[in-house]
Coordinates of C-alpha atoms in Angstrom, one line a residue:
M83 CA -0.1 -0.1 -0.1
P84 CA 1.4 3.4 -0.9
Q85 CA 2.6 5.5 2.1
T86 CA 0.9 8.4 3.5
L87 CA 1.0 10.6 6.7
D88 CA -1.3 11.0 9.7
A89 CA -1.4 14.1 12.0
A90 CA 1.2 12.7 14.5
A91 CA 3.6 11.8 11.7
V92 CA 3.5 15.5 10.3
R93 CA 4.0 16.9 13.7
T94 CA 7.0 14.6 14.1
W95 CA 8.3 15.4 10.6
C96 CA 8.3 19.2 11.5
S97 CA 10.1 18.8 14.7
L98 CA 12.7 16.5 13.3
A99 CA 13.3 18.7 10.2
L100 CA 13.8 21.7 12.5
E101 CA 16.2 19.8 14.7
A102 CA 18.1 18.7 11.6
L103 CA 18.3 22.1 10.1
G104 CA 19.5 23.4 13.4
R105 CA 22.4 21.0 13.4
E106 CA 23.4 21.7 9.9
R107 CA 22.6 25.3 9.5
E108 CA 26.1 26.5 9.8
E109 CA 27.2 23.9 7.4
I110 CA 24.6 24.9 4.8
D111 CA 25.4 28.5 5.2
A112 CA 29.0 28.0 4.6
I113 CA 28.4 26.5 1.0
N114 CA 25.9 29.3 -0.1
V115 CA 27.3 31.2 -3.2
Y116 CA 24.3 30.8 -5.5
P117 CA 22.4 32.8 -6.7
V118 CA 24.1 35.3 -4.2
A119 CA 27.0 34.4 -2.0
D120 CA 25.4 35.9 1.2
G121 CA 25.9 32.8 3.5
D122 CA 22.3 32.6 4.8
T123 CA 20.7 29.6 3.1
G124 CA 20.8 27.4 6.1
T125 CA 19.5 30.0 8.2
N126 CA 16.6 30.8 5.9
L127 CA 15.5 27.2 5.8
Y128 CA 15.6 26.9 9.5
L129 CA 13.4 30.0 10.0
T130 CA 11.0 28.8 7.3
V131 CA 10.6 25.4 8.8
E132 CA 10.4 26.8 12.4
S133 CA 7.3 28.8 11.2
A134 CA 5.9 25.7 9.8
A135 CA 6.5 23.8 13.0
Q136 CA 4.9 26.5 15.2
A137 CA 1.8 26.4 13.1
V138 CA 1.4 22.7 13.6
E139 CA 1.9 22.9 17.3
A140 CA -0.8 25.7 17.6
V141 CA -3.3 23.2 15.8
F142 CA -2.3 20.4 18.4
A143 CA -2.6 22.9 21.3
A144 CA -6.1 23.8 20.3
H145 CA -7.1 20.2 20.6
E146 CA -5.4 19.6 24.0
T147 CA -8.7 20.2 25.9
G148 CA -10.7 18.0 23.6
S149 CA -11.2 14.2 23.2
S150 CA -10.2 14.1 19.6
A151 CA -6.9 14.7 17.7
P152 CA -6.6 17.2 15.0
A153 CA -7.5 15.9 11.4
P154 CA -4.5 15.2 9.2
A155 CA -5.8 17.7 6.6
D156 CA -5.8 20.5 9.2
V157 CA -2.2 19.7 10.3
V158 CA -0.7 19.6 6.7
R159 CA -2.5 22.9 5.8
A160 CA -1.3 24.5 9.0
M161 CA 2.3 23.3 8.2
A162 CA 2.1 24.8 4.6
H163 CA 0.5 28.1 5.8
G164 CA 3.1 28.5 8.6
A165 CA 6.0 28.1 6.0
L166 CA 4.2 30.5 3.7
I167 CA 4.1 33.3 6.1
G168 CA 7.4 32.6 7.7
A169 CA 9.4 31.9 4.5
R170 CA 12.9 33.5 4.3
G171 CA 15.1 33.8 1.3
N172 CA 15.1 32.2 -2.0
S173 CA 15.3 28.7 -0.7
G174 CA 12.9 29.3 2.1
T175 CA 10.4 30.5 -0.3
I176 CA 10.8 27.5 -2.7
L177 CA 10.5 25.1 0.3
A178 CA 7.3 26.8 1.4
Q179 CA 5.8 26.0 -2.1
L180 CA 7.1 22.4 -1.8
L181 CA 5.3 21.9 1.4
R182 CA 2.2 23.6 0.0
G183 CA 2.1 21.2 -2.8
M184 CA 2.4 18.2 -0.5
A185 CA -0.2 19.8 1.7
E186 CA -2.7 20.1 -1.3
R187 CA -2.4 16.2 -2.0
L188 CA -2.1 15.0 1.7
G189 CA -5.0 17.1 2.7
D190 CA -7.2 15.2 0.0
G191 CA -6.0 11.8 1.3
D192 CA -3.4 11.1 -1.5
H193 CA -0.3 9.2 -0.8
L194 CA 3.2 10.5 -0.4
A195 CA 4.3 9.8 -3.9
G196 CA 1.5 11.8 -5.4
A197 CA 2.2 14.7 -2.9
L198 CA 6.0 14.7 -3.7
Q199 CA 5.1 15.0 -7.4
R200 CA 2.6 17.9 -6.9
A201 CA 5.2 19.6 -4.6
A202 CA 8.0 19.6 -7.2
T203 CA 5.5 20.7 -10.0
L204 CA 4.3 23.7 -7.8
A205 CA 7.7 24.7 -6.9
R206 CA 9.0 24.7 -10.4
E207 CA 6.1 26.8 -11.6
A208 CA 6.8 29.4 -8.8
V209 CA 10.1 30.3 -10.1
A210 CA 10.4 32.8 -13.0
H211 CA 13.5 31.3 -14.6
P212 CA 14.1 27.7 -13.3
V213 CA 17.8 26.5 -13.4
E214 CA 19.1 22.9 -13.1
G215 CA 21.6 22.2 -10.3
T216 CA 19.3 23.7 -7.6
I217 CA 16.8 22.8 -5.0
L218 CA 14.4 22.4 -7.9
S219 CA 16.5 19.5 -9.4
V220 CA 16.6 17.8 -6.2
A221 CA 12.9 18.1 -5.5
G222 CA 12.1 16.8 -9.0
A223 CA 14.4 13.8 -8.6
A224 CA 12.9 13.0 -5.1
A225 CA 9.4 13.0 -6.8
Q226 CA 10.4 10.8 -9.8
A227 CA 12.1 8.2 -7.3
A228 CA 9.0 8.2 -5.0
D229 CA 6.6 7.7 -8.0
A230 CA 8.6 4.7 -9.2
F231 CA 8.5 3.1 -5.7
P232 CA 5.3 4.3 -4.0
Q233 CA 5.4 1.4 -1.5
D234 CA 8.4 2.9 0.0
A235 CA 8.1 6.5 -1.3
V236 CA 10.0 8.3 1.4
R237 CA 13.2 6.2 1.2
A238 CA 13.0 6.2 -2.5
A239 CA 12.6 10.0 -2.4
Y240 CA 15.6 10.5 -0.1
E241 CA 18.0 8.3 -2.3
G242 CA 16.8 10.1 -5.4
A243 CA 17.4 13.5 -3.8
R244 CA 20.8 12.4 -2.6
Q245 CA 21.8 11.3 -6.0
A246 CA 20.5 14.5 -7.5
L247 CA 22.3 16.7 -4.9
D248 CA 25.6 15.0 -5.7
A249 CA 25.0 15.7 -9.5
T250 CA 24.4 19.6 -8.8
P251 CA 28.1 20.6 -9.4
G252 CA 28.1 19.1 -12.9
Q253 CA 24.7 21.0 -13.8
L254 CA 25.8 24.5 -12.5
A255 CA 29.2 25.9 -13.3
V256 CA 29.3 28.1 -10.1
L257 CA 28.9 25.0 -8.0
E258 CA 31.6 23.1 -9.9
R259 CA 34.1 25.9 -9.3
A260 CA 33.5 26.0 -5.6
G261 CA 33.8 22.2 -5.4
V262 CA 30.4 21.9 -3.4
V263 CA 26.9 20.9 -3.8
D264 CA 23.9 23.3 -4.0
A265 CA 23.1 24.6 -0.5
G266 CA 19.1 24.6 -1.1
G267 CA 19.3 21.2 -2.3
R268 CA 21.4 20.1 0.7
G269 CA 18.7 21.7 3.0
L270 CA 15.8 19.9 1.2
L271 CA 17.8 16.8 1.7
M272 CA 17.8 17.3 5.4
V273 CA 14.0 17.9 5.5
L274 CA 13.4 14.6 3.4
G275 CA 15.7 12.7 5.8
A276 CA 13.5 13.9 8.7
L277 CA 10.5 12.7 6.7
V278 CA 12.1 9.3 6.4
E279 CA 12.6 9.1 10.1
A280 CA 9.1 10.4 10.9
V281 CA 7.4 7.7 8.6
T282 CA 9.8 4.8 9.2
G283 CA 11.2 5.4 12.6
E284 CA 14.8 5.0 11.1
A285 CA 17.0 8.0 10.3
P286 CA 18.9 7.7 6.9
V287 CA 22.6 8.0 7.0
A288 CA 23.3 11.6 6.2
P289 CA 25.8 12.5 3.5
V290 CA 29.1 14.2 4.3
L291 CA 29.0 17.9 3.3
A292 CA 32.0 19.4 1.6
H293 CA 33.9 22.2 3.4
V294 CA 35.1 25.2 1.5
S295 CA 36.5 28.5 2.4
H296 CA 33.5 30.4 1.0
E297 CA 29.9 30.0 0.4
I298 CA 27.5 28.6 -1.9
G299 CA 23.8 28.3 -3.3
D300 CA 20.5 29.5 -2.3
P301 CA 18.0 28.1 -4.8
G302 CA 16.7 27.6 -8.2
S303 CA 16.5 30.9 -9.8
E304 CA 18.9 32.5 -12.4
P305 CA 22.5 33.2 -11.4
C306 CA 23.4 36.5 -9.9
A307 CA 26.7 37.8 -11.6
D308 CA 29.1 40.1 -9.9
G309 CA 27.5 43.6 -9.5
G310 CA 24.1 42.0 -9.4
P311 CA 21.0 43.6 -7.7
A312 CA 21.7 45.4 -4.5
F313 CA 18.3 44.5 -2.5
E314 CA 16.5 41.5 -1.6
V315 CA 12.8 42.1 -1.1
I316 CA 10.4 40.0 0.4
Y317 CA 6.7 40.5 1.3
L318 CA 3.3 38.8 2.0
L319 CA 0.7 39.9 -0.4
E320 CA -3.1 39.6 -0.4
A321 CA -4.1 39.6 -4.0
D322 CA -6.1 37.7 -6.7
D323 CA -4.7 35.3 -9.2
A324 CA -5.0 37.8 -12.0
A325 CA -3.2 40.5 -10.1
V326 CA -0.4 38.2 -9.2
A327 CA 0.1 37.1 -12.8
R328 CA 0.7 40.8 -13.8
L329 CA 2.9 41.3 -10.8
R330 CA 5.3 38.4 -11.8
T331 CA 5.6 40.1 -15.3
R332 CA 6.4 43.5 -13.6
L333 CA 8.9 42.2 -11.1
D334 CA 10.6 39.9 -13.7
G335 CA 11.4 43.1 -15.5
L336 CA 12.8 44.8 -12.3
G337 CA 15.4 42.2 -11.2
D338 CA 16.1 38.5 -10.9
S339 CA 15.8 35.6 -8.5
L340 CA 12.1 36.0 -8.7
V341 CA 9.9 33.5 -6.8
V342 CA 6.2 33.9 -6.0
V343 CA 4.6 31.2 -4.0
G344 CA 1.1 30.7 -2.4
G345 CA -2.3 30.8 -3.6
D346 CA -5.9 31.4 -2.5
G347 CA -5.5 35.0 -2.0
L348 CA -2.2 34.9 0.1
W349 CA 1.2 34.9 -1.5
N350 CA 4.9 35.4 -0.6
V351 CA 6.8 37.4 -3.1
H352 CA 10.6 37.2 -3.1
V353 CA 12.9 39.1 -5.7
H354 CA 16.4 40.5 -6.0
V355 CA 16.3 44.2 -7.4
D356 CA 18.1 47.5 -7.4
D357 CA 15.1 49.6 -6.9
A358 CA 13.4 48.2 -3.8
G359 CA 10.7 50.9 -3.7
A360 CA 9.8 49.9 -7.3
A361 CA 9.3 46.2 -6.2
V362 CA 7.2 47.3 -3.1
E363 CA 5.0 49.7 -5.4
A364 CA 4.4 46.8 -7.7
G365 CA 3.0 44.9 -4.8
V366 CA 0.7 47.9 -3.9
E367 CA -0.6 47.9 -7.3
A368 CA -1.3 44.3 -7.2
G369 CA -3.1 44.1 -3.8
R370 CA -2.1 44.6 0.0
P371 CA 1.7 43.8 0.7
Y372 CA 2.7 43.5 4.2
R373 CA 5.5 42.2 6.5
I374 CA 7.8 43.9 3.9
R375 CA 11.6 42.9 4.5
I376 CA 14.2 44.8 2.4
T377 CA 17.7 43.6 2.9
H378 CA 20.9 45.3 1.5
F379 CA 23.3 42.8 0.3
D380 CA 25.9 45.1 1.8
A381 CA 23.9 45.5 5.0
A382 CA 27.0 45.3 7.2
A383 CA 28.3 48.7 5.8
V384 CA 24.7 50.2 5.9
S385 CA 24.1 49.0 9.6
R386 CA 27.5 50.3 11.0
E387 CA 26.5 54.0 9.7
R388 CA 23.4 54.0 11.8
E389 CA 24.3 52.1 15.0
Q390 CA 24.6 54.2 18.0
V391 CA 25.4 51.9 20.8
Q392 CA 28.7 50.0 21.0
R393 CA 27.6 47.0 22.9
A394 CA 24.4 45.4 24.4
V395 CA 23.3 42.2 26.0
V396 CA 20.1 40.3 24.8
V397 CA 18.8 37.9 27.5
V398 CA 15.9 35.3 27.4
V399 CA 14.3 35.4 30.9
P400 CA 11.4 32.9 32.3
G401 CA 9.5 35.4 34.3
E402 CA 8.6 39.0 34.5
G403 CA 10.5 39.5 37.7
L404 CA 13.8 38.5 36.0
A405 CA 12.9 40.7 33.0
G406 CA 12.8 43.6 35.3
L407 CA 16.1 42.6 37.1
C408 CA 18.0 42.2 33.8
A409 CA 16.5 45.3 32.3
E410 CA 17.8 47.3 35.4
A411 CA 21.2 45.9 34.6
G412 CA 21.1 47.4 31.1
A413 CA 20.0 44.2 29.1
T414 CA 17.3 43.8 26.3
T415 CA 15.0 41.1 27.4
V416 CA 12.9 38.5 25.7
L417 CA 10.2 36.8 27.9
A418 CA 10.0 33.0 27.6
R419 CA 6.4 32.1 28.9
P420 CA 5.7 28.5 30.1
G421 CA 5.3 26.3 27.1
E422 CA 6.0 29.1 24.6
P423 CA 9.6 29.5 23.9
P424 CA 10.6 32.6 21.8
A425 CA 11.1 32.1 18.0
S426 CA 14.1 33.1 16.2
G427 CA 12.3 36.2 14.9
E428 CA 11.6 37.4 18.4
L429 CA 15.4 37.1 19.2
V430 CA 16.3 38.9 16.0
D431 CA 13.8 41.8 16.9
A432 CA 15.3 42.0 20.3
I433 CA 18.8 42.3 18.8
R434 CA 17.6 45.1 16.5
R435 CA 16.0 46.8 19.5
A436 CA 19.2 46.8 21.3
H437 CA 20.5 49.1 18.4
A438 CA 24.3 48.0 19.1
R439 CA 27.3 47.2 16.9
E440 CA 28.1 44.3 19.3
V441 CA 25.6 42.0 21.1
V442 CA 26.0 39.2 23.6
L443 CA 23.0 36.7 23.4
L444 CA 22.0 34.7 26.4
P445 CA 19.3 32.1 25.6
N446 CA 19.3 30.6 29.1
S447 CA 17.9 27.3 27.9
A448 CA 19.4 24.3 26.1
E449 CA 16.2 24.0 24.0
L450 CA 16.8 27.3 22.4
R451 CA 20.4 26.5 21.3
H452 CA 19.4 26.1 17.6
T453 CA 16.9 29.0 17.8
A454 CA 19.4 31.3 19.2
A455 CA 22.1 30.3 16.7
A456 CA 19.8 31.1 13.7
A457 CA 18.9 34.5 15.2
A458 CA 22.4 35.2 15.8
E459 CA 23.3 34.3 12.2
Q460 CA 20.4 36.5 10.8
A461 CA 21.7 39.4 12.9
R462 CA 25.1 39.1 11.5
T463 CA 24.0 39.4 8.0
E464 CA 22.6 42.7 9.0
G465 CA 26.0 43.9 10.3
V466 CA 25.7 43.2 14.0
R467 CA 28.6 41.3 15.7
V468 CA 26.8 38.6 17.9
A469 CA 28.4 36.4 20.4
L470 CA 26.1 33.6 21.4
I471 CA 27.0 32.3 25.0
P472 CA 25.2 28.8 25.5
T473 CA 23.7 29.5 28.9
R474 CA 21.3 26.7 29.8
A475 CA 19.5 28.3 32.7
A476 CA 18.4 31.7 33.9
V477 CA 20.8 31.7 36.9
Q478 CA 23.8 31.3 34.5
G479 CA 22.6 34.2 32.5
I480 CA 22.4 36.3 35.7
A481 CA 26.0 35.3 36.4
A482 CA 27.2 36.2 32.9
L483 CA 25.3 39.6 33.3
A484 CA 26.9 40.3 36.6
V485 CA 30.4 40.3 35.2
H486 CA 29.5 42.2 31.9
E487 CA 31.6 45.2 31.3
P488 CA 30.8 47.1 28.2
D489 CA 34.0 49.2 28.3
R490 CA 36.4 46.5 27.9
R491 CA 37.2 44.7 24.4
F492 CA 34.4 42.5 23.1
D493 CA 36.3 39.4 23.0
E494 CA 37.4 39.8 26.6
D495 CA 34.0 40.6 27.8
V496 CA 32.6 37.5 26.2
V497 CA 35.2 35.3 27.7
A498 CA 34.6 36.7 31.1
M499 CA 30.9 36.2 30.7
T500 CA 31.3 32.7 29.3
A501 CA 33.5 31.7 32.3
A502 CA 31.0 33.0 34.8
A503 CA 28.1 31.3 33.3
G504 CA 30.1 28.0 33.0
A505 CA 31.2 28.2 36.6
T506 CA 27.4 28.3 37.6
R507 CA 25.9 25.0 38.4
Y508 CA 22.2 25.2 38.1
A509 CA 19.0 23.5 39.5
E510 CA 15.3 23.8 39.0
L511 CA 12.4 22.8 41.4
A512 CA 9.1 21.9 39.6
V513 CA 6.0 20.1 40.3
A514 CA 5.1 16.6 38.6
E515 CA 2.1 16.7 36.4
R516 CA 1.7 13.0 36.1
Q517 CA 3.2 9.7 37.3
S518 CA 6.4 8.9 35.4
W519 CA 9.9 7.2 35.7
T520 CA 12.7 9.6 36.5
S521 CA 16.5 9.2 36.9
A522 CA 15.7 9.4 40.7
G523 CA 13.0 6.9 40.7
V524 CA 9.1 7.0 40.2
C525 CA 7.4 10.2 40.9
Q526 CA 3.7 10.8 41.5
A527 CA 1.6 13.7 40.3
G528 CA 2.0 16.5 42.6
D529 CA 5.6 15.6 43.8
V530 CA 8.4 18.1 43.9
L531 CA 11.2 17.4 41.6
G532 CA 14.6 18.6 42.1
L533 CA 16.5 18.7 38.8
I534 CA 20.2 19.3 38.9
D535 CA 21.8 20.3 35.5
G536 CA 18.6 19.1 33.8
D537 CA 18.4 15.6 35.5
V538 CA 16.0 14.6 38.1
A539 CA 18.1 14.2 41.3
V540 CA 15.7 14.6 44.1
I541 CA 11.9 13.7 44.6
G542 CA 10.0 15.2 47.5
V543 CA 6.6 16.3 48.7
D544 CA 7.6 19.7 50.1
L545 CA 9.2 22.5 48.2
A546 CA 11.5 24.0 50.8
A547 CA 12.7 20.4 51.9
T548 CA 13.4 19.3 48.5
A549 CA 15.3 22.5 47.8
E550 CA 17.4 21.9 50.9
A551 CA 18.3 18.4 49.6
V552 CA 19.2 19.9 46.3
L553 CA 21.5 22.6 47.9
D554 CA 23.2 19.7 49.8
R555 CA 24.1 17.9 46.8
M556 CA 25.1 21.0 44.9
L557 CA 27.2 22.5 47.7
A558 CA 29.0 19.2 48.4
A559 CA 31.2 20.0 45.4
G560 CA 31.9 23.6 47.0
G561 CA 30.6 26.9 46.2
E562 CA 30.9 30.6 47.3
L563 CA 27.5 32.1 46.2
V564 CA 24.0 30.6 46.1
T565 CA 21.4 32.3 43.9
L566 CA 17.6 31.6 44.5
V567 CA 14.9 32.8 42.0
L568 CA 11.3 32.3 43.6
G569 CA 8.4 31.9 41.3
E570 CA 5.4 34.1 42.0
D571 CA 3.1 31.1 42.6
V572 CA 5.2 29.7 45.5
P573 CA 3.0 29.6 48.6
D574 CA 4.5 31.6 51.5
G575 CA 7.3 32.6 49.3
D576 CA 8.8 35.0 51.7
A577 CA 8.9 32.2 54.5
V578 CA 10.4 29.6 51.8
A579 CA 13.1 32.3 50.9
D580 CA 13.9 32.9 54.7
R581 CA 14.2 29.2 55.4
L582 CA 16.5 28.5 52.6
E583 CA 18.8 31.6 53.3
R584 CA 19.0 30.5 57.0
Y585 CA 19.7 26.8 55.8
V586 CA 22.6 27.8 53.7
R587 CA 23.9 30.5 56.4
D588 CA 23.9 27.9 59.1
G589 CA 25.3 24.8 57.2
Y590 CA 27.7 26.5 55.0
L591 CA 29.5 29.4 56.6
A592 CA 31.5 30.8 53.9
V593 CA 28.6 30.7 51.3
D594 CA 26.6 33.9 50.5
T595 CA 23.1 33.9 49.3
L596 CA 21.1 36.1 46.8
V597 CA 17.4 36.0 46.5
Y598 CA 15.4 37.2 43.5
R599 CA 11.8 37.1 42.7
G600 CA 11.0 35.5 39.3
G601 CA 7.6 37.0 39.0
R602 CA 4.8 35.8 36.9
G603 CA 5.7 33.0 34.4
S604 CA 8.7 31.8 36.5
T605 CA 9.1 28.2 37.6
P606 CA 8.8 27.6 41.4
L607 CA 12.5 27.8 42.2
L608 CA 15.6 28.2 40.3
V609 CA 19.0 27.5 42.1
G610 CA 22.4 28.5 41.1
V611 CA 25.7 27.7 42.7
E612 CA 29.0 29.7 41.8

């Protein structure tokens, strides 16, 4: 029987694809020279899939209180819509159209082979001047292979895509000269690999990516020669089909790398031009353009002219109280609400708000490592020097911010902040929502869990008593300073804080204690030991 996808598999696919692109983003960016050597293909694909994954999660969240799971058709359409509104760059825009093509067929109950064929067709139609040796070639080969073996369509598609990717240097001279494969096609292969794992439960063996000293290919439109268009213009557009057909003709005369994707009244327009204003005006004539993004390919020089502050710190915080604390210390903050981690776009916007030449980014969560890396890379393309310190908890971010000195050299400041964060062990106390197995044994719903460095180390029934056990374990290895961050919803928070301060003072004479209020949205208790 031909393979298809249910709602859970689509969700898994999006999650695995985002994780894979997060791992390989820098590698893909590093081989990006076509059609413009701007080193952002991996980042653009990551941001596009991130938007698709968030849309899928929103559908599942809407069904959490009900007894039924979301319909597969609703999930695949959400995936395609999320990719459409979040598409970045040439490759991301084409990937959005590929996902739209798959959603059309899967939403109607078609099998994967038919969905991949429709995806390849729609993507090629979206590009004004298709070129072989690009993401389009890889998508077409994947569709043909899946059609030949519909019983195992995903594995066939992956293998067909892999062979097509290997062949891209022989199809496009700029790739052959660089000695690498197409970057957009490489990213698509990662997405197809995630699809294989979502459907079969087995991840394919990833090919080795060639390393070069410069960068290669975005996607499937005509080459940009030296001295090509100065601007990339992207916008969402509400317009009817006839108006979009006229817009394609108008934009094709203004520049190159034209890709228009979407349908049903909503489109994503991407083009490289010298006259960005004319490209936007063309959109106004066609309908209602919004979310307009204009990027100068020499953005670094432009950005440096308008920057006013030398250095800033951008920090993700899990509570309003910590946001106020960090803001008082001069940081630009991004609030991470429970179950709602910030997306890359929010971090990029915070970096822009900081309005600085140099930015230190503190994600304060291991789960945000790929998201923060993508945001940092996007900001670098805009001319901002960004250092990402991989803080895994808010207390590590507090420690790093405490030693921040904007007057010293950037590299020295980053080293000092990284050292302070690394020297801070962290713990979190949370309440178990259900019975489950942990590294410390079986917990019941309502138990207090003490997690040290991300692993459950203590299970208790009382927050303060469990916190004392956690402190004993952490201070057994030494320490000079304990930082406690109490959440707003902790019963008798003042009494808990007093008890823990007294516990440390009485049992560990040389150790100081600092207490902060996490405020609304914070976990019950965060602990840091330096």
